[in-house]
Coordinates of C-alpha atoms in Angstrom, one line a residue:
D1 CA -0.1 -0.1 0.1
V2 CA 1.7 3.3 -1.3
C3 CA 0.0 5.1 1.0
S4 CA 0.6 3.2 4.8
S5 CA 1.7 5.0 7.4
D6 CA 5.0 3.4 7.9
L7 CA 6.2 5.1 4.7
F8 CA 6.2 8.5 6.7
D9 CA 7.8 7.8 10.0
E10 CA 10.5 10.1 9.2
F11 CA 8.2 12.4 7.4
K12 CA 8.7 16.4 8.5
S13 CA 7.1 19.3 7.7
F14 CA 7.9 23.1 8.6
T15 CA 5.9 25.9 9.0
D16 CA 8.9 28.3 9.2
V17 CA 12.3 28.7 7.0
R18 CA 14.0 28.7 10.5
S19 CA 13.3 25.2 11.6
W20 CA 14.0 23.9 8.3
I21 CA 17.2 25.4 7.9
T22 CA 18.2 24.2 11.8
Y23 CA 17.0 20.6 11.1
S24 CA 18.5 20.7 7.9
S25 CA 21.6 21.7 9.4
L26 CA 22.1 18.2 11.0
F27 CA 22.9 16.1 8.2
S28 CA 26.1 15.7 6.7
L29 CA 24.8 15.5 3.0
F30 CA 21.7 16.1 1.2
I31 CA 21.0 14.5 -2.3
G32 CA 17.3 14.8 -3.5
D33 CA 15.4 15.8 -6.5
R34 CA 13.5 19.0 -4.4
L35 CA 14.8 22.0 -4.8
H36 CA 13.7 24.1 -1.8
G37 CA 14.8 21.1 -0.1
C38 CA 18.0 21.4 -1.0
I39 CA 18.5 25.3 -0.4
A40 CA 17.2 24.8 2.9
A41 CA 20.0 22.2 3.3
L42 CA 22.8 24.3 1.7
S43 CA 21.4 27.5 3.7
G44 CA 21.8 25.2 6.7
G45 CA 25.5 24.6 5.5
T46 CA 24.8 21.1 4.9
P47 CA 26.8 20.3 1.1
G48 CA 23.6 19.6 -1.2
V49 CA 23.4 17.8 -4.6
L50 CA 20.1 18.5 -6.5
L51 CA 19.0 15.7 -9.0
Y52 CA 16.9 17.1 -11.4
N53 CA 15.0 15.4 -14.5
D54 CA 13.7 18.8 -16.5
S55 CA 15.0 22.2 -17.7
R56 CA 13.0 24.4 -15.4
V57 CA 14.8 22.8 -12.1
R58 CA 18.4 22.8 -14.2
G59 CA 17.8 26.7 -14.6
L60 CA 17.0 27.2 -11.1
A61 CA 19.9 25.0 -10.0
E62 CA 22.3 26.7 -12.5
F63 CA 20.7 30.2 -11.4
F64 CA 21.2 29.9 -7.7
S65 CA 24.8 27.7 -7.9
I66 CA 23.4 24.9 -6.7
P67 CA 25.5 21.4 -7.8
S68 CA 23.2 19.4 -9.4
V69 CA 23.5 16.2 -11.3
N70 CA 20.5 14.9 -14.1
L71 CA 18.4 12.3 -13.2
A72 CA 18.2 10.7 -16.8
S73 CA 22.2 9.9 -16.6
K74 CA 22.6 6.0 -15.6
D75 CA 24.8 6.8 -12.9
C76 CA 23.3 10.0 -11.6
I77 CA 23.2 8.9 -7.9
D78 CA 27.0 7.9 -8.1
Q79 CA 27.5 11.1 -9.7
A80 CA 25.5 12.6 -7.3
I81 CA 27.6 11.1 -3.7
G82 CA 30.7 11.8 -5.5
L83 CA 29.9 15.6 -6.4
G84 CA 28.6 15.8 -2.6
T85 CA 31.3 14.2 -1.5
Q86 CA 33.6 15.9 -3.3
I87 CA 31.9 19.5 -1.9
M88 CA 32.2 17.8 1.6
E89 CA 35.7 17.4 1.5
Q90 CA 36.6 20.9 0.1
G91 CA 34.2 22.4 1.9
L92 CA 33.1 24.4 -1.4
S93 CA 29.8 26.4 -0.7
S94 CA 30.8 29.9 -1.0
S95 CA 29.0 29.9 -4.9
F96 CA 25.9 29.2 -3.8
I97 CA 25.7 31.5 -0.9
L98 CA 27.8 34.5 -2.4
N99 CA 25.0 33.9 -5.6
Y100 CA 21.8 33.6 -3.2
I101 CA 22.6 36.8 -1.0
Q102 CA 23.0 38.8 -4.5
R103 CA 19.6 37.1 -5.5
I104 CA 17.6 37.6 -2.5
R105 CA 18.4 41.1 -1.9
A106 CA 17.9 41.9 -5.5
F107 CA 14.3 40.4 -5.3
K108 CA 13.9 42.7 -2.3
T109 CA 14.9 45.4 -4.1
H110 CA 12.9 44.7 -6.9
L111 CA 9.4 44.5 -4.7
E112 CA 10.4 47.8 -3.3
N113 CA 10.5 49.2 -6.7
V114 CA 7.4 48.2 -7.9
G115 CA 5.4 49.3 -4.9
L116 CA 4.9 46.0 -3.1
M117 CA 5.3 45.4 0.8
M118 CA 6.4 42.0 2.2
N119 CA 3.9 41.2 5.2
S120 CA 5.3 40.9 8.4
R121 CA 6.2 37.2 8.4
T122 CA 7.9 37.2 4.5
A123 CA 9.9 40.0 6.3
S124 CA 11.2 38.6 9.1
E125 CA 11.9 35.4 7.1
F126 CA 14.0 37.6 4.6
N127 CA 15.9 39.4 7.4
Y128 CA 16.9 35.9 9.1
L129 CA 17.8 34.7 5.3
V130 CA 20.1 38.2 5.1
S131 CA 21.6 38.1 8.4
L132 CA 22.7 34.3 8.1
Y133 CA 23.8 34.3 4.4
S134 CA 25.6 38.0 5.4
T135 CA 27.5 35.9 8.6
E136 CA 28.7 33.2 6.4
S137 CA 29.7 35.5 3.3
S138 CA 32.1 37.8 5.4
A139 CA 34.1 34.5 6.0
L140 CA 34.2 33.5 2.3
S141 CA 36.9 34.4 0.5
S142 CA 36.2 35.8 -3.6
D143 CA 39.2 33.1 -4.6
S144 CA 37.0 30.0 -3.6
P145 CA 36.8 27.2 -6.2
S146 CA 33.1 27.6 -7.5
L147 CA 30.8 24.6 -7.5
A148 CA 30.1 25.0 -11.0
T149 CA 33.8 23.7 -11.6
I150 CA 33.7 21.3 -9.6
A151 CA 30.5 19.5 -11.5
S152 CA 32.0 20.2 -14.8

């Protein structure tokens, strides 16, 4: 039975970004096909590899500098494990963090430019992400190898 309750013994659901990121930081590696799950893991400092099966997800992975592997590859799991291991050994999350800081700041600026305001919950989560990434990015040097270099 596909819907049997024992399949969901380890299912976690989060209602706020902070809890999700904190939980994700407990693991040593994320490999999966859920974009936001990978972003939560990377945000918590856990190396992540996104598995994609279409051009939309691949494009988002490239846009946000998220390490990724095509699910159509016959050895995609081995590739993802290899890439994840390489990231873990070399500590290469700087590309994602620096890129993500730029993207979320640009998003907020765009909202302000078109006269849209964030509600208090969204503003709180946004400020949390900016503070989280700003702290991490201050420790990163600009000459760190990029994840795109590793993945190619």
